[in-house]
PDB file of C-alpha atoms in Angstrom:
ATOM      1  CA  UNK A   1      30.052 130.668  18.034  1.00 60.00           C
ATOM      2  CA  UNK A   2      26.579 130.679  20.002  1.00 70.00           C
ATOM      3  CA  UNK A   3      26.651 127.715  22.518  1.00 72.00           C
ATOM      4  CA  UNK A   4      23.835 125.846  20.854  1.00 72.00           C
ATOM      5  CA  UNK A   5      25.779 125.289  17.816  1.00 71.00           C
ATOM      6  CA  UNK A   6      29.363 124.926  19.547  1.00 80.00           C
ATOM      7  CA  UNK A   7      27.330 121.923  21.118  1.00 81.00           C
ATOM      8  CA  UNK A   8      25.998 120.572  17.589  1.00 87.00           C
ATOM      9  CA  UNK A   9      30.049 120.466  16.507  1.00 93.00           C
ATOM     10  CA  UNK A  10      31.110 118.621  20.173  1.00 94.00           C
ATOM     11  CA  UNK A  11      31.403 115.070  20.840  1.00 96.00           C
ATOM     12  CA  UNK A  12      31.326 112.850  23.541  1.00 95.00           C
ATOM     13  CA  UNK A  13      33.939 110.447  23.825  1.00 96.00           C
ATOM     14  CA  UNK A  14      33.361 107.779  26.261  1.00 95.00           C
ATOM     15  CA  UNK A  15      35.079 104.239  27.483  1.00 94.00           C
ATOM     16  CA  UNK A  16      38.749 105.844  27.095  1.00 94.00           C
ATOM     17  CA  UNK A  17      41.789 104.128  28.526  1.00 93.00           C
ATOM     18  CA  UNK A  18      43.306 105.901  31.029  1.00 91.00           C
ATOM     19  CA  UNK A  19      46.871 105.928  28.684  1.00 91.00           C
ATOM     20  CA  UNK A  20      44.798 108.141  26.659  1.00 93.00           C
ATOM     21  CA  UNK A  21      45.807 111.532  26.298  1.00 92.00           C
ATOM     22  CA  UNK A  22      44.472 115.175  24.690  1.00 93.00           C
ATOM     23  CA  UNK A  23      46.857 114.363  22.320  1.00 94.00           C
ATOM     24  CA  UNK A  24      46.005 110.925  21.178  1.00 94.00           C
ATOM     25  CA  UNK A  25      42.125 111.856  20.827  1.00 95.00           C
ATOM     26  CA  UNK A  26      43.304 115.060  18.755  1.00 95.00           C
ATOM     27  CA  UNK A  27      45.108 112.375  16.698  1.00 96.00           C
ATOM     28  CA  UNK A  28      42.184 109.980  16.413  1.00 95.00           C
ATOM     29  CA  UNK A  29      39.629 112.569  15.469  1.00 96.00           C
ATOM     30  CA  UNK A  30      41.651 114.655  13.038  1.00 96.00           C
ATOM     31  CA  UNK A  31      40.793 113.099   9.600  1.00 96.00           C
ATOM     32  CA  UNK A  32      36.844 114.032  10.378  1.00 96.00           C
ATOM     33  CA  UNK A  33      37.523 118.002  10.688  1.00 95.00           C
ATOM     34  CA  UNK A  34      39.640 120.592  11.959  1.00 95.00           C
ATOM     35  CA  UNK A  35      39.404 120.249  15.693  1.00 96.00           C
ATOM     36  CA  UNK A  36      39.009 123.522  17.991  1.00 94.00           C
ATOM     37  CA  UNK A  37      39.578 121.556  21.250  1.00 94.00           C
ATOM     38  CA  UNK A  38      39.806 118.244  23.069  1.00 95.00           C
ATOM     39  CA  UNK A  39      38.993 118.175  27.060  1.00 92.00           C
ATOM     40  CA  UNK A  40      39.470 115.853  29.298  1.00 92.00           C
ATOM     41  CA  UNK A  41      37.882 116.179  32.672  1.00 90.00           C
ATOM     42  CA  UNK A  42      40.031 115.342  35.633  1.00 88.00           C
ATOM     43  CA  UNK A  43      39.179 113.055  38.428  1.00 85.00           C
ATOM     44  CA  UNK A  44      37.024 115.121  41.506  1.00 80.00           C
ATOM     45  CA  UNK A  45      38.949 112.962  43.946  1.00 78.00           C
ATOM     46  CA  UNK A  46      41.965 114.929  44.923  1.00 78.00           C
ATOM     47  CA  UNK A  47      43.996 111.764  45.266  1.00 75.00           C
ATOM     48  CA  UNK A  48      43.130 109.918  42.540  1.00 78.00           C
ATOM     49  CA  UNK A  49      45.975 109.044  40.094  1.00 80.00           C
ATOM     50  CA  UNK A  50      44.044 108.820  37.186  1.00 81.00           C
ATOM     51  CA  UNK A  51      44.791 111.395  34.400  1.00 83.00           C
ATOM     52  CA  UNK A  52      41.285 111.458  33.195  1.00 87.00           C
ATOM     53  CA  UNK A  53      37.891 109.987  34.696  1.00 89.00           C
ATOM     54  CA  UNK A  54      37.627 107.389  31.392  1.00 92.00           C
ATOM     55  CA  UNK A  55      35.444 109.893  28.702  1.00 94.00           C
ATOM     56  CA  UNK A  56      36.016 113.387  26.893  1.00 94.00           C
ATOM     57  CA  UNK A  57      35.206 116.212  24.536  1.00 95.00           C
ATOM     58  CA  UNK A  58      36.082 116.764  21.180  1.00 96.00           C
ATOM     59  CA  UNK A  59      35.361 120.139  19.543  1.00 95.00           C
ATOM     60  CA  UNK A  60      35.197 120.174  15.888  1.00 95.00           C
ATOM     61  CA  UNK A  61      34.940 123.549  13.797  1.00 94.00           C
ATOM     62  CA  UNK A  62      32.116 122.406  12.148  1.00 93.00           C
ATOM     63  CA  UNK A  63      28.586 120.382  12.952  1.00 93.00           C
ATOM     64  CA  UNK A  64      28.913 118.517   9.926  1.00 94.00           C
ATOM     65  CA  UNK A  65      33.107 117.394  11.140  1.00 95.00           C
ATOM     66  CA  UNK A  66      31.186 115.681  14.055  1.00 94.00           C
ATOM     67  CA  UNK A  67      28.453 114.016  12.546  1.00 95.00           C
ATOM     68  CA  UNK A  68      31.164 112.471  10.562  1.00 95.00           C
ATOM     69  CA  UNK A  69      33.330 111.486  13.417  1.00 95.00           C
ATOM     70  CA  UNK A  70      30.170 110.097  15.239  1.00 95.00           C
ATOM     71  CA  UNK A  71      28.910 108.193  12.404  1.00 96.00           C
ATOM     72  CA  UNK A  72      32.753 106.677  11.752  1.00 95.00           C
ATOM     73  CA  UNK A  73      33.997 106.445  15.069  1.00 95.00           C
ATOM     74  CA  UNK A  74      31.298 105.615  17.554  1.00 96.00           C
ATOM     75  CA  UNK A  75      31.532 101.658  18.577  1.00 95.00           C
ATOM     76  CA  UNK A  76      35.853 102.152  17.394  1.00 95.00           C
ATOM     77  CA  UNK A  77      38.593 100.736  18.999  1.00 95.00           C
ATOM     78  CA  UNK A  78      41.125 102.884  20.881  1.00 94.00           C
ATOM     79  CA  UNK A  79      43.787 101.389  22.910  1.00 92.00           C
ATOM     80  CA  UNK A  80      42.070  97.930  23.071  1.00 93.00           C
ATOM     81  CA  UNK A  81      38.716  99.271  24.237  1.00 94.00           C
ATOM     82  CA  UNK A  82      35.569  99.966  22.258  1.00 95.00           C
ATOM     83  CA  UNK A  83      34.643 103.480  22.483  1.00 96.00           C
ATOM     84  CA  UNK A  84      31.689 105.310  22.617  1.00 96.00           C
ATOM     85  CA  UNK A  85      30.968 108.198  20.499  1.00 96.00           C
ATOM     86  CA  UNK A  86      27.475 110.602  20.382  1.00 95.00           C
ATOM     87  CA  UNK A  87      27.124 114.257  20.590  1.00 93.00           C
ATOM     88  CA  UNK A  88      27.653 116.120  23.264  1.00 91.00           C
ATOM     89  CA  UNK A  89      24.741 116.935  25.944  1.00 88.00           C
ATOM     90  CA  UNK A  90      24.766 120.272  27.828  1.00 82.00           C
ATOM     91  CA  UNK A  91      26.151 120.068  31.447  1.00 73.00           C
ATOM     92  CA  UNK A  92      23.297 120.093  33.731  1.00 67.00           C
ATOM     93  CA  UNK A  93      23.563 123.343  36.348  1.00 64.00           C
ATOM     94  CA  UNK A  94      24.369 122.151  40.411  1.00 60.00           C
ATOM     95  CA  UNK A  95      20.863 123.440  41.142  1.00 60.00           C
ATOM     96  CA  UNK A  96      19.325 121.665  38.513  1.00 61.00           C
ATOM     97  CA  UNK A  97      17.487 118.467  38.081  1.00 60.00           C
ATOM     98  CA  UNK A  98      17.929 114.907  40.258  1.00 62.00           C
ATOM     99  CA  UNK A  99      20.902 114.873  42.607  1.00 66.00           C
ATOM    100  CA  UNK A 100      20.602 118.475  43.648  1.00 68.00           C
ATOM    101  CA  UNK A 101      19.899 119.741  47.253  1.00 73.00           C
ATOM    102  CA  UNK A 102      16.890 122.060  46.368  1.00 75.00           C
ATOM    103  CA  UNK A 103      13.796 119.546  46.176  1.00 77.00           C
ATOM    104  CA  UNK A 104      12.348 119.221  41.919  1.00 71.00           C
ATOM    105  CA  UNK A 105       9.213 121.358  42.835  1.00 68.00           C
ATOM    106  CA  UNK A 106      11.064 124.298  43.781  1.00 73.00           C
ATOM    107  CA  UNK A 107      13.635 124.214  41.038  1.00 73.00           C
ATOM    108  CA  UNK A 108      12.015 127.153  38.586  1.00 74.00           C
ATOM    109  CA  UNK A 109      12.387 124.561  35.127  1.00 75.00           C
ATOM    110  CA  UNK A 110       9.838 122.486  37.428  1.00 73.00           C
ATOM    111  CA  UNK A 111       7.711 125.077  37.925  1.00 75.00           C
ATOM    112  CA  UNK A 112       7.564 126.826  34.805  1.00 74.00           C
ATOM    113  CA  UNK A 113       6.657 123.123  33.406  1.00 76.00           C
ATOM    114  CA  UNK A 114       4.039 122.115  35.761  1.00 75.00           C
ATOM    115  CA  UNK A 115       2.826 125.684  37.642  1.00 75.00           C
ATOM    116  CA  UNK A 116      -0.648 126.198  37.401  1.00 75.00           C
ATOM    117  CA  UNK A 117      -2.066 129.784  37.770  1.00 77.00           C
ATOM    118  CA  UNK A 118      -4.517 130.615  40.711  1.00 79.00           C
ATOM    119  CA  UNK A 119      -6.748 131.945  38.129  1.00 82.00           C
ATOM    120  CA  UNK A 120      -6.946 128.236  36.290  1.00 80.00           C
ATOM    121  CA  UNK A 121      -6.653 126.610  39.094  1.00 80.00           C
ATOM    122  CA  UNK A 122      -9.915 128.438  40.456  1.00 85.00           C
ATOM    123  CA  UNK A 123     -11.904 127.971  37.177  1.00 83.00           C
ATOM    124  CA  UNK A 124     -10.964 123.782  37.604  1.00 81.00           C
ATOM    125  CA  UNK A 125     -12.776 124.088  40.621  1.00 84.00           C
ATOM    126  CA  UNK A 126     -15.678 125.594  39.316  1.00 83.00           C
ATOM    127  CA  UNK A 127     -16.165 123.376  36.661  1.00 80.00           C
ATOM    128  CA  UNK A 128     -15.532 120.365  39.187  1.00 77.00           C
ATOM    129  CA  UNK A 129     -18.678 121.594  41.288  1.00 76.00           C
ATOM    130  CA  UNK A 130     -20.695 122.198  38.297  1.00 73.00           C
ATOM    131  CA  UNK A 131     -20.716 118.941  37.270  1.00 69.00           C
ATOM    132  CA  UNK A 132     -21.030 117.360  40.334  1.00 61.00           C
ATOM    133  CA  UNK A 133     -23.631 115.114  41.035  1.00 58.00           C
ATOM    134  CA  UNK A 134     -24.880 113.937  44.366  1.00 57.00           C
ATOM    135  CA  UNK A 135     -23.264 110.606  44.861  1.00 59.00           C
ATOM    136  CA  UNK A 136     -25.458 107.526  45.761  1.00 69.00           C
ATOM    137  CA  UNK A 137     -24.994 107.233  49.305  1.00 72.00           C
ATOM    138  CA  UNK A 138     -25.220 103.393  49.664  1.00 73.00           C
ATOM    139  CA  UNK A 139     -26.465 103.749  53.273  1.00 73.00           C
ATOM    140  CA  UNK A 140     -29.255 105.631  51.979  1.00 72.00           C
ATOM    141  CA  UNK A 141     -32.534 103.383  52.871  1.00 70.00           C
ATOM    142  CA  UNK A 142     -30.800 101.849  55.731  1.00 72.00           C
ATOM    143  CA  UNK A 143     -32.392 103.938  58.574  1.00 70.00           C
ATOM    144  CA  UNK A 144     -34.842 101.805  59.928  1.00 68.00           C
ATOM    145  CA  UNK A 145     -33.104  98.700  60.730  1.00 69.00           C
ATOM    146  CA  UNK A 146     -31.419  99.527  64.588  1.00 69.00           C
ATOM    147  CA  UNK A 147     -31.077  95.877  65.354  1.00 68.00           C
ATOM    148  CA  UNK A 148     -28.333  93.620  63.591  1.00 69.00           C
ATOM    149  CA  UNK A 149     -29.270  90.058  62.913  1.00 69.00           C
ATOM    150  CA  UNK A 150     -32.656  88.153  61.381  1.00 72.00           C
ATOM    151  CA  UNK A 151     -35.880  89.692  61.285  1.00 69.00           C
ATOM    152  CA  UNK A 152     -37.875  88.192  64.162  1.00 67.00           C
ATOM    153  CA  UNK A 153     -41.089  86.684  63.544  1.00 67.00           C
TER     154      UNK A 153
END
């Protein structure tokens, strides 16, 4: 299965009690399709005691199994809390994107979506002096009056 459409057929399953386990979602989401996997991501902290960090993934078998379970499922309740259900959005690369430590306009997705060729860049420029005009100096007419003040009589 290409990744593109393994992430058509994978939900997002968000606002999950922490009682909630692999096996309760694979439960909850069975009657929609035949489920390839369920993941739930573990807390980064070390010592946390949490068993999840409150969201997972559900893999269905097929795109249309998690339409279904989106459409029927999304705004649900599970263990006494409302649930959130969409698809699945691709996980973002460390390097990638806001909240990485290499600044936006050297990431290469930056700069293959706002670079601008030397070559265009030069022709701009062109164009720009073409079309310029002189601009009215508003000083212009001013030279002969040295002294500030009235006119003297």
């Amino acid at each position: 299965m290409t990744d593109a459409s393994r992430l058509k057929s994978t939900v997002y399953v968000g606002g999950l009690e922490n009682a909630v386990t692999a096996a309760t979602l694979h439960a909850a989401f069975i009657p929609f399709g035949e489920i390839v996997d369920v993941s739930l991501p573990k807390p980064e902290a070390p010592s946390s005691t949490d068993l999840h960090r409150g969201f997972g993934y559900v893999e269905f078998e097929a795109p249309g199994d998690a339409k279904a379970a989106i459409d029927n499922m999304d705004k649900s309740e599970l263990y006494g809390r409302v649930i959130k259900v969409a698809v699945a959005k691709p996980q973002k690369e460390a390097t990638e994107g806001l909240g990485s430590k290499t600044a936006v306009w050297e990431q290469e997705s930056w700069l293959a979506k706002h670079a601008v060729s030397d070559e265009d860049r030069l022709a701009a420029e062109q164009a720009q002096m073409a079309n310029a005009s002189p601009a009215d100096d508003p000083m212009q007419g001013l030279e002969g009056l040295d002294v500030a003040g009235p006119k003297p009589e």
